[in-house]
Short mmCIF file of C-alpha atoms in Angstrom, two decimals:
data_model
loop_
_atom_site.label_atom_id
_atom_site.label_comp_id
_atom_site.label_asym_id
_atom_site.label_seq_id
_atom_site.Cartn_x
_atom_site.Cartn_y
_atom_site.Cartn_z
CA UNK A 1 112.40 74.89 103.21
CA UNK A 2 113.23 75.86 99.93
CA UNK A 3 109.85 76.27 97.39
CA UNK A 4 110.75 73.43 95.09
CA UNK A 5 111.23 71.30 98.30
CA UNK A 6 107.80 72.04 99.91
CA UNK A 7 105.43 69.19 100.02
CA UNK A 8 102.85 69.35 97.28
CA UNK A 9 99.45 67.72 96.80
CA UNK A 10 98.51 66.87 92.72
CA UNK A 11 94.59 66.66 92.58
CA UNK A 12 92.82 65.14 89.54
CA UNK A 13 89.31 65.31 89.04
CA UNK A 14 87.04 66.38 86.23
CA UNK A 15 84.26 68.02 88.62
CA UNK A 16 85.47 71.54 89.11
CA UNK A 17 83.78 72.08 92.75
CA UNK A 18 85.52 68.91 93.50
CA UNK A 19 88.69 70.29 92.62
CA UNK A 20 87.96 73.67 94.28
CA UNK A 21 86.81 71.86 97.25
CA UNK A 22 89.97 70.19 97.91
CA UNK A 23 92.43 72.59 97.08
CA UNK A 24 90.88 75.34 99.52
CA UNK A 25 90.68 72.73 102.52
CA UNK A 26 94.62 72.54 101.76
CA UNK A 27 95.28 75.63 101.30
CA UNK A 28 93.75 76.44 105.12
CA UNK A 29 96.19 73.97 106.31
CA UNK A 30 99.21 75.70 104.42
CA UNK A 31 99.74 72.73 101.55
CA UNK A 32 100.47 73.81 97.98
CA UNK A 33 98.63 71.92 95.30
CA UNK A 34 97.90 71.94 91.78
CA UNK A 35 94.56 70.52 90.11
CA UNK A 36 94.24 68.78 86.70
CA UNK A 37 90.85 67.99 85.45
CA UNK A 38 92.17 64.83 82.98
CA UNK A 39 94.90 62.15 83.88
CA UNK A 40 97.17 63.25 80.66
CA UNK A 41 97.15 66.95 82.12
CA UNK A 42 98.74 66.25 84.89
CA UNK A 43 101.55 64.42 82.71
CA UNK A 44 102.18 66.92 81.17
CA UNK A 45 102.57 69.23 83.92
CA UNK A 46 106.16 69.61 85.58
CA UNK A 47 106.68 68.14 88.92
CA UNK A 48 108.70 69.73 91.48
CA UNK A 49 111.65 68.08 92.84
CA UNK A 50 110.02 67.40 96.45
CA UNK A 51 107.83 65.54 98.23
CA UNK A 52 104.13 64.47 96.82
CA UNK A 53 101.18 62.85 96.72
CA UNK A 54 98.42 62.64 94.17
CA UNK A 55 94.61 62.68 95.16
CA UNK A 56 93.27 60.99 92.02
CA UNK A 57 89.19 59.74 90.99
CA UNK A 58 88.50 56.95 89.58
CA UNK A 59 86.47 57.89 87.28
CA UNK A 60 88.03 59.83 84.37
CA UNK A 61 87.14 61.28 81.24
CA UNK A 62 89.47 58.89 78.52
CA UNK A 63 91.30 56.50 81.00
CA UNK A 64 90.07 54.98 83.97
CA UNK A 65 92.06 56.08 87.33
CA UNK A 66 93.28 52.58 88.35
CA UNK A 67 94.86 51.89 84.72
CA UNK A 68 96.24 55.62 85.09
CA UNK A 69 98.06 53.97 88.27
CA UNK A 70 99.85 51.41 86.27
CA UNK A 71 100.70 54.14 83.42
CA UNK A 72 102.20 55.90 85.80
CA UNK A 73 104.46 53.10 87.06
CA UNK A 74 105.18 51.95 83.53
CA UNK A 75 106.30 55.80 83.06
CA UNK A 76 108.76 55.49 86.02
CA UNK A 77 106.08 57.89 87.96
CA UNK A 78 106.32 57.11 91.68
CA UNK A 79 104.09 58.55 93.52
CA UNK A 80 101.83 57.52 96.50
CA UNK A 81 98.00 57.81 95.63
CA UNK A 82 95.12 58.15 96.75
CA UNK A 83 92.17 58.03 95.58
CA UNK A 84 88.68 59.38 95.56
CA UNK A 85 85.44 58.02 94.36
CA UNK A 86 81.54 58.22 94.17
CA UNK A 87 81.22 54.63 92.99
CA UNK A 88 83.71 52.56 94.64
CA UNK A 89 83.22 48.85 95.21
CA UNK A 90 84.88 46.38 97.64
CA UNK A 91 86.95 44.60 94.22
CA UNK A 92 88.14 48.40 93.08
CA UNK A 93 89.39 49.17 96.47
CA UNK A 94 91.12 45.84 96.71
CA UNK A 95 92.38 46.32 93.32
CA UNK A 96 94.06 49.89 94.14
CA UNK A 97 95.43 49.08 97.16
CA UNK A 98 97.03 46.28 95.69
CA UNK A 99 98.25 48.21 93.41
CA UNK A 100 100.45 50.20 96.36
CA UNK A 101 97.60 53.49 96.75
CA UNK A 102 97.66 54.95 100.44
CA UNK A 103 93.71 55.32 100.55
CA UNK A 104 90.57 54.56 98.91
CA UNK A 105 88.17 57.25 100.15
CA UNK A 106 84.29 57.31 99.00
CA UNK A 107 82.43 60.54 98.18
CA UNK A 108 81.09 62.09 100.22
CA UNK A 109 84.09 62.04 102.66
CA UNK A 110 85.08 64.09 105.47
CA UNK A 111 88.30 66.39 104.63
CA UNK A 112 89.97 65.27 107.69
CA UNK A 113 89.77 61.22 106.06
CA UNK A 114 91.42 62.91 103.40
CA UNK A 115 93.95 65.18 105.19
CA UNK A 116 95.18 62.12 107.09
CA UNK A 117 95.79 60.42 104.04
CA UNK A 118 97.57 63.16 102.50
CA UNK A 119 99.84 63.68 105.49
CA UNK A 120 100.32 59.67 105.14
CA UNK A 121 101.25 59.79 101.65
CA UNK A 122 103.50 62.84 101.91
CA UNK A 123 105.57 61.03 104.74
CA UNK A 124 105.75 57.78 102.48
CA UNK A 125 107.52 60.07 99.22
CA UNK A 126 109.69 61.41 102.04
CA UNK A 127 110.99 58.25 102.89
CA UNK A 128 110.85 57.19 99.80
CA UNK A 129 113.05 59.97 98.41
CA UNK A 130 115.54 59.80 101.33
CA UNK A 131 116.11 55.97 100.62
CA UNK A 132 116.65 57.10 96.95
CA UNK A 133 119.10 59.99 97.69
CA UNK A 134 121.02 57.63 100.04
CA UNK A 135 121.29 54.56 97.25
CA UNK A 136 122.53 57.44 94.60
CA UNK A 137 125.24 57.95 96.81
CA UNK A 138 125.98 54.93 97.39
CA UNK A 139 126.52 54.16 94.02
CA UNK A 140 128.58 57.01 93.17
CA UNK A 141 131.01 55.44 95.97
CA UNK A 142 130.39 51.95 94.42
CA UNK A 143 131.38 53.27 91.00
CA UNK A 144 134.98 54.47 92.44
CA UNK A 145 135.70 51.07 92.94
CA UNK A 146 138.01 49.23 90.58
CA UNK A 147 136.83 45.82 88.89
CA UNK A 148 138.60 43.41 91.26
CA UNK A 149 137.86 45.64 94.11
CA UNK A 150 133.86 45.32 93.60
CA UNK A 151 134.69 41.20 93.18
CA UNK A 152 136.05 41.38 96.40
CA UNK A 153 133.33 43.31 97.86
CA UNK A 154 130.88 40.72 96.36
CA UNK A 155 132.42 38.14 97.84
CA UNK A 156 133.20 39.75 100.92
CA UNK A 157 129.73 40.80 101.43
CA UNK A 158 128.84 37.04 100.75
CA UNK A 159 130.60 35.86 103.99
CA UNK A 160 133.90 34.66 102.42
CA UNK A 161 137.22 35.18 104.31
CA UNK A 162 140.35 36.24 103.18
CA UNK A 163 142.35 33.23 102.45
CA UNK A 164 138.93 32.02 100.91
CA UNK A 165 139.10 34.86 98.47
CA UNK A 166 142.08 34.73 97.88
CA UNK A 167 141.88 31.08 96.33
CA UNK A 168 138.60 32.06 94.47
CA UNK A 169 140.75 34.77 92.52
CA UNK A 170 143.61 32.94 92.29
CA UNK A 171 145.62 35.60 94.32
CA UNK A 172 147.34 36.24 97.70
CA UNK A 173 145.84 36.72 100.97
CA UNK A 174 147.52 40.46 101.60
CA UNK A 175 146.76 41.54 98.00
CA UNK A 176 143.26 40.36 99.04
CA UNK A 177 143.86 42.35 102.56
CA UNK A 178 144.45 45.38 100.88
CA UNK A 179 142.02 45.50 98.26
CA UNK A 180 139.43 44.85 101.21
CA UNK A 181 140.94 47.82 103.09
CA UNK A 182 140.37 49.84 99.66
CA UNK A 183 137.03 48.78 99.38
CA UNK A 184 136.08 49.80 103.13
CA UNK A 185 137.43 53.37 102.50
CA UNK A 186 136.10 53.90 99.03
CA UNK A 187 132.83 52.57 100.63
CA UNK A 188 132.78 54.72 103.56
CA UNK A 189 132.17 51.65 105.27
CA UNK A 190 133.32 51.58 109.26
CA UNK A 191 132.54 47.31 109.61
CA UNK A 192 131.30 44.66 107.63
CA UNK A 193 128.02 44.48 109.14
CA UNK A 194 128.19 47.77 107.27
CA UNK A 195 129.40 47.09 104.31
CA UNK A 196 126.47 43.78 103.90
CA UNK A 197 124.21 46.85 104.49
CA UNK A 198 125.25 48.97 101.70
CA UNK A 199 125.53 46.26 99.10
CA UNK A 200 121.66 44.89 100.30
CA UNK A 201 120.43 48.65 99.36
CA UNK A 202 122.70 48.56 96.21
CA UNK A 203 121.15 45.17 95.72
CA UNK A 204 124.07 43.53 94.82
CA UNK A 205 123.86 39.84 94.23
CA UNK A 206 125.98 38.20 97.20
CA UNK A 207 129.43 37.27 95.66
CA UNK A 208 129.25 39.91 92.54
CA UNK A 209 132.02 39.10 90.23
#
């Protein structure tokens, strides 16, 4: 595994031993990290193209951690949490795991709580980035289609049938025939059940004109 691949573990705390703590309980189970004492330190800090997770407290200086959640989201920054706090309440850890976080953990915790949860959020951004990778894909093959070919797709993929096609685009059935065969190639696509898959990931409204 290539070093900008290997997972990673963001921390964000402003208590220093906190911060310390954590990252040398990962570091004796081989996981890179990276602290940040303030939320708008680690924004500013480059994020490798791999898997991660962020280990964030609630209580910062300047922004509180469950708004920095939604920043981050609003920012396009998607990446499981979890977080950490000495004051947590049953309404904040409702709140942030509404809000999509992996775990709400209350200090004093023990590091295997924590480790779990990392492990958990690491294999969530690995998913995550797979399902990603495979939908750019499929949109570069989607994107070699011509206009007519991705209406017949839509309306393929919406259960039509040839000869039904055909009258929707005011053609014939073995023009319709071969722009379907086009579309199965281009696609990559070896049935239809396959095909309804790839257009459901592409979220493609069923008949997409």
């Amino acid at each position: 595994m290539t070093p900008a691949a290997a997972p990673i573990v963001f921390v964000v705390d402003d208590d220093d031993l906190v911060r310390a703590s954590i990252q040398g309980m990962l570091k004796s189970v081989g996981l890179r990290s990276e602290a940040f004492a303030t939320a708008q330190e680690f924004l500013h800090g480059a994020r490798p193209d791999g898997p991660s997770c962020l280990v964030l407290d609630v209580r910062l200086p300047g922004v509180n951690g469950l708004d920095f959640q939604h920043q981050l989201v609003d920012a396009g920054i998607r990446i499981p949490i979890i977080f950490i706090t000495g004051h947590g309440d049953i309404p904040m850890t409702v709140r942030a795991m509404k809000s999509g976080a992996v775990e709400f953990l209350t200090k004093p915790f023990r590091d295997q709580d924590l480790l779990d949860a990392i492990h958990q959020a690491l294999d969530r951004d690995r998913v995550t980035r797979q399902q990603e990778s495979q939908r750019g894909e499929l949109r570069k093959r989607y994107e070699l289609l011509t206009p007519r070919e991705s209406e017949v797709m839509g309306l393929v993929v919406s259960g039509m049938l040839n000869k039904q096609i055909a009258f929707e685009l005011g053609t014939s059935e073995i023009t319709v025939k071969i722009q379907r065969g086009h579309v199965m190639q281009k696609m990559q696509a070896d049935s239809l059940a396959d095909l309804v898959r790839m257009a459901e990931k592409l979220e493609l409204p069923p008949g997409k004109k």
